Coordinates of C-alpha atoms in Angstrom, one line a residue:
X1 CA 10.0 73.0 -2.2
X2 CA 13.5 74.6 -3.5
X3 CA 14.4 78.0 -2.0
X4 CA 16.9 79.7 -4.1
X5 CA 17.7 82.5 -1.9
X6 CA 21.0 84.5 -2.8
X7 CA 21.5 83.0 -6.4
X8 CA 21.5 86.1 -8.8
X9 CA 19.6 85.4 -12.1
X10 CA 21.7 83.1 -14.4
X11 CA 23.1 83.6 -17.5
X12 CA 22.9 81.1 -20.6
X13 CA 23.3 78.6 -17.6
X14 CA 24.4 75.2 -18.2
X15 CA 24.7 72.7 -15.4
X16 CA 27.4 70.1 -15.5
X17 CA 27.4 66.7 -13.2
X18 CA 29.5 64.4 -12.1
X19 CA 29.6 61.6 -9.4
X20 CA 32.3 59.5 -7.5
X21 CA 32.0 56.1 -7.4
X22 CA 30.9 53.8 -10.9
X23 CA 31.1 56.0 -13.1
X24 CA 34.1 57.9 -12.5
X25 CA 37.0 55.5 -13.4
X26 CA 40.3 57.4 -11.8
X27 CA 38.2 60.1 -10.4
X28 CA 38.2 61.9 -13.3
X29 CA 35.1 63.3 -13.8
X30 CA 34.4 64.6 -10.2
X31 CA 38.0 66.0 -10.4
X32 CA 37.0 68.1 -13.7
X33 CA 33.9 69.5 -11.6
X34 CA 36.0 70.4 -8.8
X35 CA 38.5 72.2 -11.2
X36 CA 36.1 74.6 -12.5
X37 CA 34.4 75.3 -9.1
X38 CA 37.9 75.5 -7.5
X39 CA 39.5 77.9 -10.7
X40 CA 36.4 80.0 -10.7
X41 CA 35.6 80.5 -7.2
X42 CA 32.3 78.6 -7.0
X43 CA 30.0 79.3 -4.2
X44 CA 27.7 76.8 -2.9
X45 CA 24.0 77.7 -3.0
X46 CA 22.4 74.2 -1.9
X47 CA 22.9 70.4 -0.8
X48 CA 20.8 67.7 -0.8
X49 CA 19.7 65.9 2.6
X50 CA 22.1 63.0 3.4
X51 CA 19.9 60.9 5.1
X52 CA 17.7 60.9 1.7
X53 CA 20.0 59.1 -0.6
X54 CA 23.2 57.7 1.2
X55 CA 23.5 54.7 3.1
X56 CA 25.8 55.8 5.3
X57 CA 27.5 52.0 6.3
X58 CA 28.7 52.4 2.4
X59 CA 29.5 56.3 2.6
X60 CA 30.3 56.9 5.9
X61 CA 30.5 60.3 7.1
X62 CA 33.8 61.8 8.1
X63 CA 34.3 63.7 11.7
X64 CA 38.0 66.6 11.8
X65 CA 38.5 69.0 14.5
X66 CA 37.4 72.5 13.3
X67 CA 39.5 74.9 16.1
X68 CA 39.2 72.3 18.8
X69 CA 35.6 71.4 18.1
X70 CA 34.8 68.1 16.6
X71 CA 33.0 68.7 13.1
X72 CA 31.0 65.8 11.5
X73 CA 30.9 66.1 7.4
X74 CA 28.5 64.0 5.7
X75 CA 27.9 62.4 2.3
X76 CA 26.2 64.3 0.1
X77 CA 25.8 65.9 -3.3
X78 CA 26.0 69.9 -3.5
X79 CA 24.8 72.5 -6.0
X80 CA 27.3 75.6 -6.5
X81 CA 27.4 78.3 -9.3
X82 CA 30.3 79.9 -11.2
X83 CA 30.3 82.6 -13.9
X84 CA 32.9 82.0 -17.0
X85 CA 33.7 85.6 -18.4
X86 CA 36.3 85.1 -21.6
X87 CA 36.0 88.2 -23.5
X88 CA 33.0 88.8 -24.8
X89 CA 31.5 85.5 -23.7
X90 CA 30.1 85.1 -20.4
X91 CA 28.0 81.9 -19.2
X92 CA 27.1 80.8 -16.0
X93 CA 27.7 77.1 -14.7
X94 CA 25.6 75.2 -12.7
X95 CA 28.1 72.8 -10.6
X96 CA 26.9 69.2 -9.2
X97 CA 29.3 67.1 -7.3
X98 CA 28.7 64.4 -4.9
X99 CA 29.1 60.4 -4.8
X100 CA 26.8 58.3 -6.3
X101 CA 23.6 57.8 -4.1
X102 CA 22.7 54.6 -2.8
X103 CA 18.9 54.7 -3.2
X104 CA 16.3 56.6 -4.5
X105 CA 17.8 57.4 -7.6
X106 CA 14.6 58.3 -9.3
X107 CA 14.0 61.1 -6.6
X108 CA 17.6 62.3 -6.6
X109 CA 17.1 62.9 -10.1
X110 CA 13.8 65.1 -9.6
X111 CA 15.6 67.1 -7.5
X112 CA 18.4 68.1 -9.1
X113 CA 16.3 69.0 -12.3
X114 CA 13.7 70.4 -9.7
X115 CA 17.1 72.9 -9.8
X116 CA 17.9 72.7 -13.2
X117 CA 14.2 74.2 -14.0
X118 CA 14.2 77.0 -10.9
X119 CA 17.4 77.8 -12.9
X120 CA 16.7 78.3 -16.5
X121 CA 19.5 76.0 -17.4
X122 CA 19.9 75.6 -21.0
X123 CA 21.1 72.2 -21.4
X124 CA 22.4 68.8 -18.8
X125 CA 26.3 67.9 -19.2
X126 CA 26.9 64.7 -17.1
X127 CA 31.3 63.6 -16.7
X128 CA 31.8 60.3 -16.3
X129 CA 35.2 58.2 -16.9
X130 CA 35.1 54.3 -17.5
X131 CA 37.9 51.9 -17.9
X132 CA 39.1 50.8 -21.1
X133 CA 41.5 49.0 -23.5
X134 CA 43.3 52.1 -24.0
X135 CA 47.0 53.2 -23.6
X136 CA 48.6 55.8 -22.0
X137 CA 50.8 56.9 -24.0
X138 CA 48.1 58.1 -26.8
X139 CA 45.2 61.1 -26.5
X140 CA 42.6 59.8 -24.1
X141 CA 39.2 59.0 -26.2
X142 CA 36.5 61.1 -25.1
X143 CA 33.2 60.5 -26.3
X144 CA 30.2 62.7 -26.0
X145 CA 26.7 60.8 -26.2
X146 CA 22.9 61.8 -26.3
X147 CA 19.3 60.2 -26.3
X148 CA 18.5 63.5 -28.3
X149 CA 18.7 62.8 -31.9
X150 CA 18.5 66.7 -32.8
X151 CA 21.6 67.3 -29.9
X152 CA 23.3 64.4 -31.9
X153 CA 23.2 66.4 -34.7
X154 CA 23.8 69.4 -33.8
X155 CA 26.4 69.0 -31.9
X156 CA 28.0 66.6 -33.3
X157 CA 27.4 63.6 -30.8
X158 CA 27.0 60.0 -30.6
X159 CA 23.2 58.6 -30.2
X160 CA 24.0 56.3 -27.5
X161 CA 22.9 52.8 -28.3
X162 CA 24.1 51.6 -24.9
X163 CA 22.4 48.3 -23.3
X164 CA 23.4 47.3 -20.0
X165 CA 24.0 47.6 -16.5
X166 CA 24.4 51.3 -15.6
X167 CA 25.0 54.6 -12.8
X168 CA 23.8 57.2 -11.8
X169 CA 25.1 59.0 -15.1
X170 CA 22.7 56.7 -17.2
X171 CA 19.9 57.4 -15.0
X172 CA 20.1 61.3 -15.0
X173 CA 20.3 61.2 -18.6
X174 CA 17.5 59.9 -19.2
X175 CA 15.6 61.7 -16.7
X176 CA 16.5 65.0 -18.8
X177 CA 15.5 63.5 -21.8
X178 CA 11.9 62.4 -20.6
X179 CA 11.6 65.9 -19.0
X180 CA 12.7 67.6 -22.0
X181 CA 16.0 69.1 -20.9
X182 CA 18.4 68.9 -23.2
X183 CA 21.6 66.7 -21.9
X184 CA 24.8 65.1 -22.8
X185 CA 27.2 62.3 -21.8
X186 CA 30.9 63.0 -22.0
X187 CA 32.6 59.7 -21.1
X188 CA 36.6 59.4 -20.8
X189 CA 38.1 56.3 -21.7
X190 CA 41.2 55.5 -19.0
X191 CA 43.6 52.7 -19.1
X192 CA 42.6 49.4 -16.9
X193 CA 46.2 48.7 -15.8
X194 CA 46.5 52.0 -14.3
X195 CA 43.1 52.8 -12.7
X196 CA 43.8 54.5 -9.2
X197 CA 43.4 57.9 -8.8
X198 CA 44.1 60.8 -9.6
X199 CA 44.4 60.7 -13.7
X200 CA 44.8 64.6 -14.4
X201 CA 45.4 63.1 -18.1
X202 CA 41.7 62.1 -18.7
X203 CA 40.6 65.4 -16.3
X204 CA 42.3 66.9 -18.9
X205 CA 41.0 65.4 -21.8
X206 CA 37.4 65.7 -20.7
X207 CA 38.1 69.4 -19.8
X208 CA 38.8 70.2 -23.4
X209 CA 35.9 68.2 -24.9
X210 CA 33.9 70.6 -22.2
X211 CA 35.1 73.5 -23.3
X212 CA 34.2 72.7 -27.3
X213 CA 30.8 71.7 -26.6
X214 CA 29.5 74.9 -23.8
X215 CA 31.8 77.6 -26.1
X216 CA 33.5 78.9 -22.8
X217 CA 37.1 78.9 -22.3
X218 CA 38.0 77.2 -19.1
X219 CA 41.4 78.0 -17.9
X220 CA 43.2 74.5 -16.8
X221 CA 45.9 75.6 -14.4
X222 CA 48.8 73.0 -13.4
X223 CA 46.8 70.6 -15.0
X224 CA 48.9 70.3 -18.0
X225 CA 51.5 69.9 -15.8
X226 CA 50.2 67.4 -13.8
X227 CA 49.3 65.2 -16.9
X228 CA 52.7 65.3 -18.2
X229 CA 54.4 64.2 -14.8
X230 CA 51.4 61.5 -14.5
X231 CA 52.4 60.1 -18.4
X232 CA 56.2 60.2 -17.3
X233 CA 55.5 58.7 -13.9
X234 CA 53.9 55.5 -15.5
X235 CA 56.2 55.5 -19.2
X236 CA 58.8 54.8 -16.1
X237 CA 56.9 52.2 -14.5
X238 CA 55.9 50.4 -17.3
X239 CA 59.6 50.0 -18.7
X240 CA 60.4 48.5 -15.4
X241 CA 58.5 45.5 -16.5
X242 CA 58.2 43.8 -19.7
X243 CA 55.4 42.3 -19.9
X244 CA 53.3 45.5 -19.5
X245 CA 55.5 47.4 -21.8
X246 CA 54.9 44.6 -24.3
X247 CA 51.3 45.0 -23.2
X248 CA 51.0 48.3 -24.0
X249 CA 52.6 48.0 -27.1
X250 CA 50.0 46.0 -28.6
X251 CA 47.1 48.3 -27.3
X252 CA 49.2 51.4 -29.0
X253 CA 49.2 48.9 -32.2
X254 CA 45.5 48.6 -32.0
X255 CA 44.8 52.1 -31.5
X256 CA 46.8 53.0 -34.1
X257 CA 45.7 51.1 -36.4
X258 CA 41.7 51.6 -36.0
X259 CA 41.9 55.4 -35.5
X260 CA 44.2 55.8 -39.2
X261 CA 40.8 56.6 -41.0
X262 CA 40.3 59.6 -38.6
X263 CA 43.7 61.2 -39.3
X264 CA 41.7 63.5 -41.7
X265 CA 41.5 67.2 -42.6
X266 CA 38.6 67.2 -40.7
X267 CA 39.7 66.2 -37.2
X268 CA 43.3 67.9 -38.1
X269 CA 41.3 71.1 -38.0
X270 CA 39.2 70.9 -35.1
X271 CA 42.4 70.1 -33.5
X272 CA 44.2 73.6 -35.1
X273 CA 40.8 75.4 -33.9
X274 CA 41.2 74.5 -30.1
X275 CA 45.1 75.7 -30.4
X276 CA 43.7 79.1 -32.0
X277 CA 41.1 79.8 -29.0
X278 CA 43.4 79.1 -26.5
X279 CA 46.7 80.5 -27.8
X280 CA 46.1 84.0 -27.3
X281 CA 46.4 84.9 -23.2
X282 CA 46.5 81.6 -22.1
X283 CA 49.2 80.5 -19.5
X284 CA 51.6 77.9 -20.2
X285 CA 52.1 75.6 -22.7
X286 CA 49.9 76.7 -25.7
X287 CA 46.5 74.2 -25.8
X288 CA 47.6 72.4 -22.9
X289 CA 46.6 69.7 -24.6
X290 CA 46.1 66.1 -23.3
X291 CA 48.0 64.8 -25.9
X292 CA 51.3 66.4 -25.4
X293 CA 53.8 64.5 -23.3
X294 CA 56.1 67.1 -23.0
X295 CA 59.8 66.9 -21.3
X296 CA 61.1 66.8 -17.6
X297 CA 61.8 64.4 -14.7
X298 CA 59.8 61.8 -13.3
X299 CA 59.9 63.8 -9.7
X300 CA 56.4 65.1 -10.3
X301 CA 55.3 61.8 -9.8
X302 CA 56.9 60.9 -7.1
X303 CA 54.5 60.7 -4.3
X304 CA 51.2 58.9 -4.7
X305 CA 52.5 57.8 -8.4
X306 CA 50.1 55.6 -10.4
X307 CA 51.0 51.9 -9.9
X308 CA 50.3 49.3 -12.5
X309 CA 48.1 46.7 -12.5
X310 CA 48.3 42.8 -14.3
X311 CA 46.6 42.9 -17.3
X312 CA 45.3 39.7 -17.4
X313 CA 44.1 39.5 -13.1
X314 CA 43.6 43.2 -12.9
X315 CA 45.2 42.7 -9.7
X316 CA 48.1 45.7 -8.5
X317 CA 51.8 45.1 -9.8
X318 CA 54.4 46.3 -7.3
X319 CA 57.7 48.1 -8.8
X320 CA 60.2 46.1 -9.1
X321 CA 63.6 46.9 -7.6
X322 CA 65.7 49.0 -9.1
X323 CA 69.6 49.5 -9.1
X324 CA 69.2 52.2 -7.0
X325 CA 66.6 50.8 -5.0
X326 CA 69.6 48.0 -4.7
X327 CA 72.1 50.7 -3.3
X328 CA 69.4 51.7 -0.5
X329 CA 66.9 54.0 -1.9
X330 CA 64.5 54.5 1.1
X331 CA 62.0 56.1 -0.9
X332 CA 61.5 53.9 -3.7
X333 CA 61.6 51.0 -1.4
X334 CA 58.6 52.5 0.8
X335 CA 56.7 53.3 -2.2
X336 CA 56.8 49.4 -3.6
X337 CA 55.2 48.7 -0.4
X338 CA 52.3 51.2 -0.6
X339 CA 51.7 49.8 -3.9
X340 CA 51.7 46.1 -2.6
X341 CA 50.1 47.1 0.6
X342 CA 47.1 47.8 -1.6
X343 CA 46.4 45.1 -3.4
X344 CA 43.7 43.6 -0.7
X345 CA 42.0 46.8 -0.3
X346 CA 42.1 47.4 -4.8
X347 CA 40.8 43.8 -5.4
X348 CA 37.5 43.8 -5.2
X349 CA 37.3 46.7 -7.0
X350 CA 39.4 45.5 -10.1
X351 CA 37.4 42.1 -10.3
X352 CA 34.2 44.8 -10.2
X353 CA 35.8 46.6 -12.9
X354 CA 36.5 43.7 -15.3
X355 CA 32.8 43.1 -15.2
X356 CA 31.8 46.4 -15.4
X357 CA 30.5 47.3 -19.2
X358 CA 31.5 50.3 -21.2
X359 CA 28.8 52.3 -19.6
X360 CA 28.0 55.0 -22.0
X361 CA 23.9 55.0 -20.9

């Protein structure tokens, strides 16, 4: 039975999901949940029981000191609530965050619509970030998806066709659709020779394609910011070594050259509509748009900056040395071993993600 004690009556809610692990390439999905619960103050109202859905040799939980008292925290996916108040708009979000359980999917799925119905929320938005033959040096491709023909065209989506493997994303898709709640996909595309997280580029990008499609203005922060110093961080790392800037060249050739047909008055003014909402009130750079690359050092980056991966092994590419790594830069020399140092521990995951399908299910 779901209590919902303390959870003031919702309005126009829409709940939006998103789960670490498979299907969220670069964290960037459970990183755009976190944004809006951390930007908008979200208080958590429920979590679901642990020992139901995690194995806990796969997700172990994590044990701090809390004032000198040792504080275990465990796995788990939790259920918080935000109000968005832009004007004259004001909608209430439903926030899910967690990992990806490792059993009883089918259940875990019944009880978070079990939620979704106590609610009254209007419609299911699932985040999810794959990797993909994409540079990162052009917009990151976002694409929104639906088993609903009537959402697909009213809003404008894909019908997903997908067959394949798939997550936990997949799965709770579906599970709206045979219990008649409307839901949606949004699925960021983020370069395979750059995978580790953070990517506040495709947070970014997904935040935006969010914000069309619930009609709320979300404000973004630092994250435009961030996105700029992550671009600049790997433009530096990639000229470093030519056979991923040649690389990289080829994929902006492609790109180019199979979006030209969209350059159209259409998608030029859905682009001028976002700038219009957003211009008026909002901090920093107008739009704060994933596209723009913006100016400014490479310092941003410093710690924790993306390292590069071999495009044909998938396998981690330390930085080469520098000039100034020559004359006895400390810091760049310790941050060429943290990228090697990871290579044993990334492995397994980059051979899983060469397998892994364009999961759009």
């Amino acid at each position: 039975m779901i209590e919902l004690e303390g959870v003031p009556e919702l309005i126009d809610p829409v709940m939006i999901c998103a789960f670490e692990g498979w299907n969220d390439a670069g964290d960037a999905a459970s990183t755009a949940v976190g944004h809006l619960d951390r930007e908008w103050k979200g208080e958590v109202f429920a979590s679901l029981d642990a020992e139901d859905y995690y194995d806990f040799q796969v997700n172990r939980p994590t044990v701090a000191l809390d004032n000198g008292v040792r504080k275990i925290t465990w796995p788990t996916t939790r259920l918080s609530v935000v109000r968005a108040e832009n004007g004259e708009k004001t909608r209430d979000l439903v926030l899910v965050r967690g990992i990806e359980p490792s059993m009883r999917w089918r259940s875990f799925c019944n009880e978070i619509l079990g939620y979704a119905h106590e609610l009254g929320v209007e419609m299911v938005v699932v985040l999810g970030a794959l990797l993909g033959d994409t540079p990162h040096t052009r917009p990151v491709p976002v694409s929104g998806v639906t088993s609903d023909p009537d959402l697909a065209r009213t809003l404008d989506l894909e019908e997903t066709r997908y067959e394949g493997p798939t997550g936990i994303v997949g799965i709770l898709q579906e599970a709206c659709t045979h219990a008649g709640v409307p839901a949606v996909s949004l699925w960021a595309a983020v370069p395979h020779y750059v995978s580790q997280p953070p990517n506040p580029k495709a947070t970014l990008a997904l935040l935006n394609r969010l914000e069309d499609l619930i009609s709320v203005r979300i404000p973004l922060g630092e994250l435009g910011e961030d996105a700029r110093a992550w671009q600049l961080g790997v433009d530096q790392l990639a000229s470093e070594d030519s056979e991923v800037a040649e690389y990289v060249q080829s994929l902006e050739e492609a790109r180019d050259t199979a979006e030209l047909p969209e350059a159209s008055g259409e998608a030029i003014a859905r682009e001028f509509e976002r700038y219009l909402r957003r211009r008026d009130g909002s901090p920093g750079t107008p739009g704060g748009h994933a596209t723009e690359t913006g100016t400014g050092g490479v310092a941003d980056a410093r710690e924790g900056a993306p390292y590069l991966r071999d495009p044909g092994t998938g396998h981690p590419r330390p930085r080469k040395p520098s000039a100034k790594d020559d004359d006895g830069d400390e810091a760049s020399g310790s941050g060429s071993e943290d990228a090697g140092s990871t290579e044993s521990a990334e492995s397994a995951e980059s051979n899983d993600a060469e397998d892994r399908p364009d999961d759009q299910g």
